[in-house]
DNA sequence: GGTGTATACTATGTTATACGAGGTATCGAC
DNA sequence: GTCGATACCTCGTATAACATAGTATACACC
């Protein structure tokens, strides 16, 4: 499904945190991960993912490390930090609250 | 609840369409409506609502009419148009799809 | 009759988000 | 030795929501 770009705003960071909470990942792989894990609903481009990773790292929510041992190509593997997990929990609560509010409003409109 | 501003992006137009689908309303009242109908979860300011109403009207999804008969003060009552209802239905589908995708991703992270 | 408050609309500048588009480099296969 | 896949990086753009400020009317109260 193709979304209005604006509908995704504010949710993308949460995607990445959630994906990294499940397992460490490098950027290129995250693009595939998100697509797969969301059942094809989300497709973030590299131009979205990489800048976001730098930002999340700068905030201390994830930590990147160059993986030169196992990898064929140089790549940066990101892991979620304890602070990142707290941030994810908080965002998850906000998300659920948003869903609750939207449901209330859309339900009203449906039977109007 | 206080939201990250960005999380609301793309949803606000849908709020307004949904609220107007239930009953015609003027701008000032919409601010109160949305707060009440969402159980206090959403609080949009006038600086958000009015410019949005102009935009929705320009797109032909709602139609405003100056109400000088019943009102004490001049005020503009907006009604949703047939095209607006189709737009709302489409946005509702997108919203449900977004919720589905987010649920898949957040669920995975929760038991990771 | 003047002051304050609630109603009601209008207009503008700011911030930051997601994305497209373009670029670099390495590896394996044919 | 060329092609495609992997992997990363960067910049410019559109636009959304909001804060802020401004205008104007009705009404209550002293």
Tab-separated table of C-alpha atoms (C1' of nucleotides) in Angstrom:
chain	number	residue	atom	x	y	z
A	1	UNK	CA	0.000	0.000	0.000
A	2	UNK	CA	1.140	3.467	-0.813
A	3	UNK	CA	0.769	5.931	2.060
A	4	UNK	CA	0.447	9.624	2.172
A	5	UNK	CA	3.956	10.451	3.177
A	6	UNK	CA	2.764	12.637	6.012
A	7	UNK	CA	0.880	9.807	7.683
A	8	UNK	CA	4.158	8.091	8.454
A	9	UNK	CA	5.728	11.074	10.130
A	10	UNK	CA	6.629	10.494	13.712
A	11	UNK	CA	6.311	6.738	13.343
A	12	UNK	CA	9.492	6.016	11.434
A	13	UNK	CA	11.863	6.381	14.349
A	14	UNK	CA	9.663	3.987	16.275
A	15	UNK	CA	9.903	1.462	13.433
A	16	UNK	CA	13.659	1.489	13.577
A	17	UNK	CA	13.802	1.230	17.355
A	18	UNK	CA	11.349	-1.667	17.278
A	19	UNK	CA	13.244	-3.476	14.551
A	20	UNK	CA	16.560	-3.030	16.358
A	21	UNK	CA	14.968	-4.116	19.629
A	22	UNK	CA	14.257	-7.454	18.046
A	23	UNK	CA	17.709	-7.930	16.603
A	24	UNK	CA	20.793	-5.887	15.716
A	25	UNK	CA	20.899	-4.875	12.107
A	26	UNK	CA	22.797	-2.791	9.623
A	27	UNK	CA	21.200	-0.057	7.590
A	28	UNK	CA	20.786	-1.733	4.269
A	29	UNK	CA	19.259	-4.771	5.941
A	30	UNK	CA	16.826	-2.609	7.905
A	31	UNK	CA	15.194	-1.472	4.706
A	32	UNK	CA	14.418	-5.095	3.887
A	33	UNK	CA	13.554	-5.957	7.511
A	34	UNK	CA	10.915	-3.279	7.829
A	35	UNK	CA	9.318	-4.244	4.578
A	36	UNK	CA	9.222	-7.910	5.530
A	37	UNK	CA	8.186	-7.489	9.150
A	38	UNK	CA	5.348	-5.139	8.305
A	39	UNK	CA	3.962	-7.562	5.734
A	40	UNK	CA	4.973	-5.257	2.893
A	41	UNK	CA	3.056	-2.319	4.309
A	42	UNK	CA	6.072	-0.108	4.872
A	43	UNK	CA	8.828	0.579	2.436
A	44	UNK	CA	11.395	3.066	3.666
A	45	UNK	CA	14.112	4.176	1.309
A	46	UNK	CA	17.794	4.418	2.148
A	47	UNK	CA	17.540	8.178	2.039
A	48	UNK	CA	15.169	7.894	4.965
A	49	UNK	CA	16.830	5.160	6.983
A	50	UNK	CA	20.473	6.238	7.063
A	51	UNK	CA	19.999	9.819	8.232
A	52	UNK	CA	17.595	8.512	10.865
A	53	UNK	CA	20.128	6.027	12.172
A	54	UNK	CA	22.666	8.821	12.679
A	55	UNK	CA	20.092	10.803	14.543
A	56	UNK	CA	19.051	7.943	16.783
A	57	UNK	CA	22.686	7.210	17.542
A	58	UNK	CA	23.335	10.865	18.352
A	59	UNK	CA	20.493	10.688	20.855
A	60	UNK	CA	21.987	7.600	22.446
A	61	UNK	CA	19.086	5.316	21.640
A	62	UNK	CA	21.119	3.035	19.398
A	63	UNK	CA	24.800	2.251	19.060
A	64	UNK	CA	26.551	1.481	15.814
A	65	UNK	CA	29.663	-0.615	15.385
A	66	UNK	CA	31.688	-1.346	12.257
A	67	UNK	CA	31.518	-5.049	11.577
A	68	UNK	CA	34.720	-6.127	9.911
A	69	UNK	CA	34.958	-9.672	11.253
A	70	UNK	CA	32.057	-11.583	9.779
A	71	UNK	CA	31.080	-9.217	7.010
A	72	UNK	CA	32.316	-9.365	3.477
A	73	UNK	CA	31.728	-5.684	2.963
A	74	UNK	CA	32.224	-3.004	5.544
A	75	UNK	CA	28.976	-2.371	7.314
A	76	UNK	CA	27.768	-0.741	10.441
A	77	UNK	CA	25.681	-2.874	12.789
A	78	UNK	CA	23.348	-1.030	15.107
A	79	UNK	CA	22.095	-2.223	18.474
A	80	UNK	CA	19.451	-0.694	20.693
A	81	UNK	CA	20.636	0.721	24.016
A	82	UNK	CA	18.814	0.569	27.370
A	83	UNK	CA	17.822	4.201	26.855
A	84	UNK	CA	16.570	3.240	23.426
A	85	UNK	CA	14.369	0.564	24.933
A	86	UNK	CA	12.853	3.040	27.342
A	87	UNK	CA	12.255	5.410	24.461
A	88	UNK	CA	10.592	2.630	22.501
A	89	UNK	CA	8.311	1.767	25.404
A	90	UNK	CA	7.272	5.393	25.714
A	91	UNK	CA	6.611	5.715	22.002
A	92	UNK	CA	4.620	2.509	22.031
A	93	UNK	CA	2.377	3.947	24.739
A	94	UNK	CA	1.913	7.137	22.750
A	95	UNK	CA	1.099	5.128	19.664
A	96	UNK	CA	-1.539	3.106	21.477
A	97	UNK	CA	-3.070	6.281	22.809
A	98	UNK	CA	-3.166	7.747	19.320
A	99	UNK	CA	-4.869	4.629	18.004
A	100	UNK	CA	-7.422	4.841	20.791
A	101	UNK	CA	-8.228	8.456	19.969
A	102	UNK	CA	-8.441	7.865	16.243
A	103	UNK	CA	-10.681	4.859	16.738
A	104	UNK	CA	-13.073	6.932	18.821
A	105	UNK	CA	-13.248	9.604	16.141
A	106	UNK	CA	-13.450	7.372	13.096
A	107	UNK	CA	-16.034	5.119	14.707
A	108	UNK	CA	-18.273	8.133	15.280
A	109	UNK	CA	-17.973	9.168	11.651
A	110	UNK	CA	-18.679	5.696	10.303
A	111	UNK	CA	-22.235	5.460	11.634
A	112	UNK	CA	-23.053	9.121	11.062
B	1	UNK	CA	-1.657	13.144	26.744
B	2	UNK	CA	0.953	15.218	25.056
B	3	UNK	CA	2.077	13.842	21.695
B	4	UNK	CA	5.201	14.305	19.716
B	5	UNK	CA	3.903	16.801	17.234
B	6	UNK	CA	5.178	14.733	14.332
B	7	UNK	CA	3.129	11.715	15.323
B	8	UNK	CA	-0.053	13.594	14.498
B	9	UNK	CA	1.032	14.596	11.028
B	10	UNK	CA	-1.183	13.246	8.329
B	11	UNK	CA	-3.929	12.387	10.786
B	12	UNK	CA	-5.283	15.863	11.427
B	13	UNK	CA	-7.080	16.271	8.135
B	14	UNK	CA	-8.722	12.933	8.764
B	15	UNK	CA	-9.886	14.143	12.194
B	16	UNK	CA	-11.607	17.103	10.651
B	17	UNK	CA	-13.232	15.097	7.886
B	18	UNK	CA	-14.463	12.538	10.406
B	19	UNK	CA	-15.841	15.188	12.726
B	20	UNK	CA	-17.615	16.962	9.872
B	21	UNK	CA	-18.942	13.654	8.575
B	22	UNK	CA	-20.774	13.232	11.838
B	23	UNK	CA	-22.236	16.726	11.875
B	24	UNK	CA	-21.667	20.134	10.290
B	25	UNK	CA	-19.632	22.426	12.437
B	26	UNK	CA	-17.894	25.765	12.485
B	27	UNK	CA	-14.204	26.143	13.157
B	28	UNK	CA	-14.222	27.295	16.708
B	29	UNK	CA	-16.598	24.506	17.668
B	30	UNK	CA	-14.423	21.906	15.957
B	31	UNK	CA	-11.614	22.614	18.366
B	32	UNK	CA	-13.938	21.667	21.221
B	33	UNK	CA	-15.511	18.778	19.305
B	34	UNK	CA	-12.232	17.040	18.592
B	35	UNK	CA	-11.118	17.330	22.163
B	36	UNK	CA	-14.397	15.946	23.454
B	37	UNK	CA	-14.846	13.180	20.899
B	38	UNK	CA	-11.326	11.860	21.323
B	39	UNK	CA	-11.757	11.628	25.080
B	40	UNK	CA	-9.328	14.503	25.617
B	41	UNK	CA	-6.555	12.796	23.697
B	42	UNK	CA	-6.332	15.408	20.952
B	43	UNK	CA	-6.192	19.116	21.415
B	44	UNK	CA	-5.779	21.068	18.211
B	45	UNK	CA	-5.298	24.812	18.358
B	46	UNK	CA	-7.077	27.347	16.204
B	47	UNK	CA	-3.839	28.012	14.384
B	48	UNK	CA	-3.997	24.423	13.211
B	49	UNK	CA	-7.696	24.039	12.522
B	50	UNK	CA	-8.544	27.140	10.512
B	51	UNK	CA	-5.789	26.937	7.906
B	52	UNK	CA	-6.667	23.282	7.481
B	53	UNK	CA	-10.323	24.080	6.880
B	54	UNK	CA	-9.362	26.443	4.077
B	55	UNK	CA	-7.232	23.770	2.547
B	56	UNK	CA	-9.908	21.086	2.764
B	57	UNK	CA	-12.412	23.447	1.204
B	58	UNK	CA	-9.996	24.312	-1.590
B	59	UNK	CA	-9.745	20.604	-2.330
B	60	UNK	CA	-13.504	20.281	-2.455
B	61	UNK	CA	-13.793	17.892	0.450
B	62	UNK	CA	-15.792	20.278	2.626
B	63	UNK	CA	-17.960	23.273	1.887
B	64	UNK	CA	-18.240	26.315	4.116
B	65	UNK	CA	-21.201	28.634	4.350
B	66	UNK	CA	-21.574	31.836	6.341
B	67	UNK	CA	-24.270	31.333	8.910
B	68	UNK	CA	-25.987	34.651	9.531
B	69	UNK	CA	-29.465	33.359	10.330
B	70	UNK	CA	-29.239	31.440	13.575
B	71	UNK	CA	-25.872	32.666	14.785
B	72	UNK	CA	-25.280	35.616	17.024
B	73	UNK	CA	-21.868	36.149	15.578
B	74	UNK	CA	-20.835	35.636	11.996
B	75	UNK	CA	-19.480	32.170	11.601
B	76	UNK	CA	-18.704	29.763	8.856
B	77	UNK	CA	-20.358	26.358	9.022
B	78	UNK	CA	-18.600	23.566	7.182
B	79	UNK	CA	-20.221	20.459	5.731
B	80	UNK	CA	-18.549	17.437	4.245
B	81	UNK	CA	-19.102	16.879	0.516
B	82	UNK	CA	-19.590	13.533	-1.249
B	83	UNK	CA	-15.999	13.777	-2.441
B	84	UNK	CA	-15.013	14.436	1.168
B	85	UNK	CA	-16.731	11.265	2.288
B	86	UNK	CA	-14.876	9.245	-0.309
B	87	UNK	CA	-11.640	10.846	0.840
B	88	UNK	CA	-12.457	9.994	4.433
B	89	UNK	CA	-13.180	6.364	3.553
B	90	UNK	CA	-9.863	6.133	1.742
B	91	UNK	CA	-7.978	7.688	4.624
B	92	UNK	CA	-9.689	5.396	7.073
B	93	UNK	CA	-8.484	2.399	5.069
B	94	UNK	CA	-4.951	3.800	5.032
B	95	UNK	CA	-5.096	4.404	8.749
B	96	UNK	CA	-6.200	0.836	9.437
B	97	UNK	CA	-3.400	-0.454	7.262
B	98	UNK	CA	-0.909	1.701	9.146
B	99	UNK	CA	-2.187	0.353	12.458
B	100	UNK	CA	-1.870	-3.188	11.150
B	101	UNK	CA	1.725	-2.628	10.089
B	102	UNK	CA	2.702	-0.906	13.310
B	103	UNK	CA	1.112	-3.659	15.368
B	104	UNK	CA	3.130	-6.275	13.518
B	105	UNK	CA	6.351	-4.401	14.143
B	106	UNK	CA	5.749	-3.407	17.744
B	107	UNK	CA	4.526	-6.876	18.668
B	108	UNK	CA	7.748	-8.342	17.383
B	109	UNK	CA	9.795	-5.934	19.451
B	110	UNK	CA	7.817	-6.576	22.623
B	111	UNK	CA	8.791	-10.236	22.936
B	112	UNK	CA	12.303	-9.803	21.643
C	1	DG	C1'	-20.684	53.361	30.074
C	2	DG	C1'	-16.674	51.018	30.547
C	3	DT	C1'	-14.243	46.731	31.471
C	4	DG	C1'	-13.526	41.903	30.967
C	5	DT	C1'	-14.443	37.441	29.028
C	6	DA	C1'	-15.964	34.158	25.659
C	7	DT	C1'	-16.873	33.514	20.977
C	8	DA	C1'	-15.188	33.444	16.197
C	9	DC	C1'	-12.200	34.086	12.398
C	10	DT	C1'	-7.569	35.426	9.928
C	11	DA	C1'	-2.604	35.498	8.838
C	12	DT	C1'	2.388	34.535	9.220
C	13	DG	C1'	6.868	32.578	10.471
C	14	DT	C1'	9.286	28.477	12.395
C	15	DT	C1'	10.816	23.782	12.828
C	16	DA	C1'	11.716	19.267	11.417
C	17	DT	C1'	10.296	15.292	8.939
C	18	DA	C1'	10.407	11.936	5.164
C	19	DC	C1'	11.834	11.407	0.770
C	20	DG	C1'	13.857	11.540	-3.911
C	21	DA	C1'	17.814	11.656	-6.423
C	22	DG	C1'	22.379	11.320	-6.909
C	23	DG	C1'	26.950	9.625	-5.565
C	24	DT	C1'	30.836	6.202	-3.856
C	25	DA	C1'	32.748	1.653	-3.272
C	26	DT	C1'	33.171	-3.489	-2.968
C	27	DC	C1'	32.239	-8.252	-4.197
C	28	DG	C1'	30.879	-12.331	-6.998
C	29	DA	C1'	29.384	-14.314	-11.287
C	30	DC	C1'	29.269	-14.884	-16.054
D	1	DG	C1'	35.925	-6.839	-17.342
D	2	DT	C1'	31.354	-5.759	-17.058
D	3	DC	C1'	27.103	-6.195	-14.652
D	4	DG	C1'	24.194	-6.451	-10.715
D	5	DA	C1'	23.687	-6.758	-5.846
D	6	DT	C1'	25.274	-5.142	-1.568
D	7	DA	C1'	26.294	-1.255	1.458
D	8	DC	C1'	26.809	3.348	2.706
D	9	DC	C1'	26.482	8.648	2.353
D	10	DT	C1'	24.498	13.486	1.338
D	11	DC	C1'	21.786	17.297	-0.095
D	12	DG	C1'	17.617	19.754	-1.529
D	13	DT	C1'	12.582	20.020	-1.321
D	14	DA	C1'	7.819	20.051	0.086
D	15	DT	C1'	4.733	20.467	3.664
D	16	DA	C1'	2.664	19.778	8.055
D	17	DA	C1'	1.394	21.352	12.681
D	18	DC	C1'	1.983	24.840	15.652
D	19	DA	C1'	2.779	29.218	18.191
D	20	DT	C1'	1.797	33.743	18.028
D	21	DA	C1'	-0.465	37.764	17.059
D	22	DG	C1'	-4.247	40.236	15.429
D	23	DT	C1'	-9.391	41.645	14.474
D	24	DA	C1'	-14.152	41.900	15.865
D	25	DT	C1'	-18.611	41.023	18.185
D	26	DA	C1'	-21.804	39.846	22.093
D	27	DC	C1'	-22.863	39.879	26.788
D	28	DA	C1'	-22.555	40.275	31.776
D	29	DC	C1'	-21.329	42.907	35.538
D	30	DC	C1'	-20.336	46.680	38.274
